[in-house]
């Protein structure tokens, strides 16, 4: 029996899955996030987390490294070859001597959710990233560098921009928005300057509950047709469409219709159909291609075994 390990390393958690040669998921394990950009110890600390997870899943299944045919790691924050090389060196230093491959985590979205081998994956979770595998097997990542690449639409971005809508409404007497009243009801603030400003330290600390509440406020306002929320949605959809269209232009997709796999909590877990419809229309307009949007319904880590056996 051949065994394979897939690893989906994110900012908040890292999932490990043990598969057999028939793509059956035999066991899973979870550790803390392994995105080196979020860790004080950088790549060495991330490598330690990953190694601990590999050892845990091997121990749980009474296996040794020599029993594993291949490990494929899909890691958030691995955006350049030099980062991949450094992570490879650190893992080998920690004793990983089985065959392994490292990619950005966005690529397994394609391998997990696409019907065809070539497709585009657009992830919107805490942050955003857009990846593709084309007809020739070429890999391309666009976005994923935060403000540096103009990423918009991730959870933290939505929370900050929703706060700005409320701030502009209350403190500037600018465009009114129903987000303000929803914040009053959900967060217990008053529609007054000092009360609104009291949210800033919590936003700067990226408090999980406040981030989630602000996202809920935004989508509730959007689905009611609030003009300020719709304007913000237009900005999200346009940037996402630009990312998707760039893949169509820079990669080789021969088919008349190209799959776009949507993943991440913003695309999958929230009532965001107004945004997704807008994204779809803008992406088709900018790319000149017919696009088939597919929501990812399986764990992204399953893309690892699909890719390993494909290779």
Short mmCIF file of C-alpha atoms in Angstrom, two decimals, residues 15-275:
data_model
loop_
_atom_site.label_atom_id
_atom_site.label_comp_id
_atom_site.label_asym_id
_atom_site.label_seq_id
_atom_site.Cartn_x
_atom_site.Cartn_y
_atom_site.Cartn_z
CA UNK A 15 -4.67 20.52 8.17
CA UNK A 16 -2.88 17.25 7.51
CA UNK A 17 -4.49 14.29 5.74
CA UNK A 18 -3.19 10.76 5.19
CA UNK A 19 -4.39 9.12 1.97
CA UNK A 20 -3.95 5.74 0.38
CA UNK A 21 -3.34 5.12 -3.31
CA UNK A 22 -7.10 5.00 -3.95
CA UNK A 23 -7.53 8.59 -2.69
CA UNK A 24 -9.21 7.37 0.50
CA UNK A 25 -8.61 9.79 3.37
CA UNK A 26 -7.50 7.54 6.21
CA UNK A 27 -6.71 10.06 8.91
CA UNK A 28 -6.48 13.77 9.62
CA UNK A 29 -4.71 16.04 12.07
CA UNK A 30 -4.77 19.77 12.74
CA UNK A 31 -2.18 22.14 14.19
CA UNK A 32 -1.91 25.90 14.50
CA UNK A 33 -1.41 28.09 11.45
CA UNK A 34 1.84 27.70 9.50
CA UNK A 35 1.87 30.90 7.43
CA UNK A 36 5.37 32.17 8.18
CA UNK A 37 4.24 35.74 7.56
CA UNK A 38 2.12 35.54 10.73
CA UNK A 39 4.83 34.00 12.93
CA UNK A 40 7.56 35.83 14.82
CA UNK A 41 9.97 33.02 14.03
CA UNK A 42 9.23 33.17 10.30
CA UNK A 43 9.94 30.15 8.10
CA UNK A 44 11.96 28.21 10.73
CA UNK A 45 9.02 28.40 13.15
CA UNK A 46 6.56 27.45 10.39
CA UNK A 47 8.72 24.47 9.45
CA UNK A 48 8.66 23.29 13.06
CA UNK A 49 4.85 23.44 13.13
CA UNK A 50 4.61 21.49 9.88
CA UNK A 51 7.11 18.87 11.06
CA UNK A 52 5.18 18.40 14.31
CA UNK A 53 2.00 17.78 12.32
CA UNK A 54 3.67 15.25 10.03
CA UNK A 55 5.08 13.36 13.00
CA UNK A 56 1.68 13.41 14.71
CA UNK A 57 -0.21 11.91 11.78
CA UNK A 58 2.50 9.29 11.25
CA UNK A 59 2.43 8.34 14.94
CA UNK A 60 -1.36 8.15 14.99
CA UNK A 61 -1.24 5.64 12.14
CA UNK A 62 1.81 3.65 13.29
CA UNK A 63 3.77 4.73 10.21
CA UNK A 64 7.29 6.00 9.59
CA UNK A 65 8.56 8.43 6.99
CA UNK A 66 9.82 5.56 4.85
CA UNK A 67 6.23 4.29 4.54
CA UNK A 68 5.14 7.50 2.77
CA UNK A 69 5.52 7.84 -1.00
CA UNK A 70 5.02 11.60 -1.28
CA UNK A 71 4.05 14.61 0.84
CA UNK A 72 2.53 17.62 -0.91
CA UNK A 73 2.39 20.85 1.07
CA UNK A 74 0.19 23.75 0.02
CA UNK A 75 1.29 26.63 2.23
CA UNK A 76 -0.04 30.15 2.59
CA UNK A 77 2.77 32.70 2.41
CA UNK A 78 4.93 30.66 0.02
CA UNK A 79 4.75 33.10 -2.85
CA UNK A 80 8.33 33.11 -4.21
CA UNK A 81 10.87 30.42 -5.12
CA UNK A 82 13.32 31.66 -2.48
CA UNK A 83 10.67 31.08 0.21
CA UNK A 84 10.10 27.56 -1.10
CA UNK A 85 13.84 26.91 -1.07
CA UNK A 86 14.19 28.18 2.50
CA UNK A 87 11.24 26.09 3.71
CA UNK A 88 12.70 23.03 1.97
CA UNK A 89 16.04 23.55 3.69
CA UNK A 90 14.43 24.02 7.11
CA UNK A 91 12.32 20.86 6.79
CA UNK A 92 15.33 18.80 5.74
CA UNK A 93 17.24 20.24 8.67
CA UNK A 94 14.45 19.01 10.96
CA UNK A 95 14.77 15.50 9.54
CA UNK A 96 12.22 15.29 6.73
CA UNK A 97 13.81 12.91 4.22
CA UNK A 98 10.80 11.62 2.30
CA UNK A 99 9.94 12.99 -1.15
CA UNK A 100 7.98 16.22 -0.72
CA UNK A 101 6.74 19.16 -2.80
CA UNK A 102 5.82 22.69 -1.70
CA UNK A 103 3.39 25.07 -3.44
CA UNK A 104 1.29 28.08 -2.55
CA UNK A 105 -1.98 26.95 -0.97
CA UNK A 106 -4.06 28.55 -3.71
CA UNK A 107 -3.15 25.89 -6.25
CA UNK A 108 -4.81 23.02 -4.37
CA UNK A 109 -8.13 24.86 -4.70
CA UNK A 110 -7.91 24.17 -8.44
CA UNK A 111 -6.94 20.53 -7.92
CA UNK A 112 -9.67 19.98 -5.32
CA UNK A 113 -12.61 21.61 -7.07
CA UNK A 114 -12.10 21.65 -10.83
CA UNK A 115 -13.56 18.99 -13.09
CA UNK A 116 -10.74 19.55 -15.58
CA UNK A 117 -7.00 19.60 -14.92
CA UNK A 118 -6.78 23.26 -15.93
CA UNK A 119 -8.77 25.95 -14.12
CA UNK A 120 -8.57 29.12 -12.07
CA UNK A 121 -9.00 29.18 -8.30
CA UNK A 122 -10.07 32.35 -6.48
CA UNK A 123 -9.88 32.25 -2.70
CA UNK A 124 -11.40 34.84 -0.38
CA UNK A 125 -10.94 34.02 3.29
CA UNK A 126 -8.98 36.15 5.72
CA UNK A 127 -7.16 37.47 2.66
CA UNK A 128 -7.39 36.79 -1.05
CA UNK A 129 -5.34 35.00 -3.69
CA UNK A 130 -5.98 33.92 -7.28
CA UNK A 131 -4.14 30.94 -8.78
CA UNK A 132 -4.37 28.94 -11.97
CA UNK A 133 -3.11 25.80 -13.67
CA UNK A 134 -3.38 26.09 -17.44
CA UNK A 135 -3.69 23.52 -20.24
CA UNK A 136 0.10 23.11 -20.37
CA UNK A 137 0.46 22.64 -16.62
CA UNK A 138 1.86 26.12 -16.06
CA UNK A 139 1.25 27.61 -12.61
CA UNK A 140 0.47 31.28 -12.00
CA UNK A 141 -0.33 33.19 -8.83
CA UNK A 142 -1.85 36.67 -8.90
CA UNK A 143 -2.49 38.56 -5.69
CA UNK A 144 -1.85 37.22 -2.23
CA UNK A 145 0.52 40.03 -1.24
CA UNK A 146 -2.02 42.17 0.60
CA UNK A 147 -1.85 45.90 -0.05
CA UNK A 148 1.22 45.42 -2.25
CA UNK A 149 -0.82 43.57 -4.88
CA UNK A 150 -4.01 45.50 -4.26
CA UNK A 151 -5.90 42.57 -2.73
CA UNK A 152 -9.47 43.38 -1.77
CA UNK A 153 -12.39 41.27 -0.64
CA UNK A 154 -10.82 39.25 2.17
CA UNK A 155 -12.48 39.15 5.57
CA UNK A 156 -10.15 41.66 7.24
CA UNK A 157 -10.47 44.04 4.29
CA UNK A 158 -14.28 43.85 4.38
CA UNK A 159 -14.29 44.54 8.12
CA UNK A 160 -12.07 47.62 7.77
CA UNK A 161 -13.99 48.98 4.78
CA UNK A 162 -17.34 48.44 6.53
CA UNK A 163 -16.02 50.37 9.51
CA UNK A 164 -15.08 53.17 7.10
CA UNK A 165 -18.64 53.28 5.74
CA UNK A 166 -19.92 53.68 9.29
CA UNK A 167 -17.22 56.26 10.11
CA UNK A 168 -18.05 58.31 7.02
CA UNK A 169 -21.75 58.17 7.85
CA UNK A 170 -21.42 59.19 11.51
CA UNK A 171 -18.29 61.36 11.57
CA UNK A 172 -18.37 62.97 8.12
CA UNK A 173 -22.11 63.10 7.46
CA UNK A 174 -21.22 61.54 4.11
CA UNK A 175 -23.16 58.78 2.38
CA UNK A 176 -25.70 57.32 4.82
CA UNK A 177 -25.60 53.56 5.23
CA UNK A 178 -27.74 50.97 6.97
CA UNK A 179 -24.45 49.49 8.21
CA UNK A 180 -24.56 52.11 10.97
CA UNK A 181 -27.89 50.99 12.40
CA UNK A 182 -26.86 47.35 12.08
CA UNK A 183 -23.68 48.11 14.03
CA UNK A 184 -25.77 49.80 16.70
CA UNK A 185 -27.94 46.69 16.99
CA UNK A 186 -25.19 44.05 16.70
CA UNK A 187 -22.27 45.73 18.44
CA UNK A 188 -24.09 47.82 21.03
CA UNK A 189 -22.46 51.09 19.95
CA UNK A 190 -24.15 54.46 19.64
CA UNK A 191 -24.33 56.37 16.35
CA UNK A 192 -21.91 58.90 17.79
CA UNK A 193 -18.28 59.71 17.00
CA UNK A 194 -16.67 58.50 20.24
CA UNK A 195 -18.65 55.29 20.25
CA UNK A 196 -17.66 54.50 16.67
CA UNK A 197 -14.01 55.31 17.38
CA UNK A 198 -14.05 52.85 20.29
CA UNK A 199 -14.06 50.05 17.70
CA UNK A 200 -10.67 51.04 16.27
CA UNK A 201 -8.44 49.29 18.87
CA UNK A 202 -10.44 46.09 18.41
CA UNK A 203 -10.10 46.29 14.63
CA UNK A 204 -6.37 46.99 14.86
CA UNK A 205 -6.03 43.92 17.08
CA UNK A 206 -7.97 41.92 14.46
CA UNK A 207 -10.40 40.68 17.10
CA UNK A 208 -12.05 37.62 15.54
CA UNK A 209 -15.59 38.26 16.75
CA UNK A 210 -15.59 41.90 15.65
CA UNK A 211 -14.20 40.94 12.24
CA UNK A 212 -17.00 38.38 11.78
CA UNK A 213 -19.65 40.83 12.99
CA UNK A 214 -18.49 43.53 10.58
CA UNK A 215 -18.58 41.06 7.69
CA UNK A 216 -22.13 40.06 8.65
CA UNK A 217 -23.11 43.73 8.83
CA UNK A 218 -21.75 44.32 5.34
CA UNK A 219 -23.51 41.40 3.67
CA UNK A 220 -26.79 42.14 5.45
CA UNK A 221 -26.66 45.72 4.16
CA UNK A 222 -25.61 44.57 0.68
CA UNK A 223 -28.47 42.11 0.38
CA UNK A 224 -30.89 44.89 1.30
CA UNK A 225 -29.53 47.05 -1.52
CA UNK A 226 -27.81 49.62 0.68
CA UNK A 227 -26.10 52.03 -1.74
CA UNK A 228 -22.87 52.35 0.25
CA UNK A 229 -22.56 48.56 0.59
CA UNK A 230 -23.29 48.08 -3.11
CA UNK A 231 -20.54 50.57 -3.97
CA UNK A 232 -18.10 48.62 -1.79
CA UNK A 233 -19.20 45.38 -3.43
CA UNK A 234 -18.51 46.88 -6.85
CA UNK A 235 -14.93 47.54 -5.75
CA UNK A 236 -14.55 43.94 -4.51
CA UNK A 237 -16.01 42.44 -7.67
CA UNK A 238 -13.95 44.61 -10.02
CA UNK A 239 -10.62 43.69 -8.41
CA UNK A 240 -11.50 40.00 -8.30
CA UNK A 241 -12.56 40.16 -11.94
CA UNK A 242 -9.24 41.81 -12.85
CA UNK A 243 -7.36 38.96 -11.15
CA UNK A 244 -9.40 36.29 -12.94
CA UNK A 245 -9.15 38.04 -16.32
CA UNK A 246 -5.37 38.33 -15.93
CA UNK A 247 -5.12 34.54 -15.72
CA UNK A 248 -7.14 34.17 -18.91
CA UNK A 249 -4.83 36.60 -20.70
CA UNK A 250 -1.50 35.33 -19.36
CA UNK A 251 -2.19 31.58 -19.30
CA UNK A 252 -3.23 29.09 -22.00
CA UNK A 253 -6.89 28.04 -21.79
CA UNK A 254 -8.14 26.53 -25.02
CA UNK A 255 -11.70 25.62 -23.95
CA UNK A 256 -14.60 27.91 -24.75
CA UNK A 257 -15.58 27.84 -21.07
CA UNK A 258 -13.06 28.06 -18.20
CA UNK A 259 -13.77 26.81 -14.69
CA UNK A 260 -13.24 29.18 -11.78
CA UNK A 261 -13.21 27.42 -8.42
CA UNK A 262 -14.34 29.70 -5.59
CA UNK A 263 -13.08 28.95 -2.09
CA UNK A 264 -12.75 30.61 1.28
CA UNK A 265 -15.35 31.70 3.81
CA UNK A 266 -16.43 34.82 1.89
CA UNK A 267 -17.33 32.73 -1.16
CA UNK A 268 -18.58 29.58 0.55
CA UNK A 269 -20.01 30.27 4.01
CA UNK A 270 -21.73 33.63 3.62
CA UNK A 271 -24.88 34.88 1.82
CA UNK A 272 -22.80 36.57 -0.86
CA UNK A 273 -24.69 35.78 -4.08
CA UNK A 274 -25.09 39.48 -4.97
CA UNK A 275 -21.31 39.83 -4.87
#
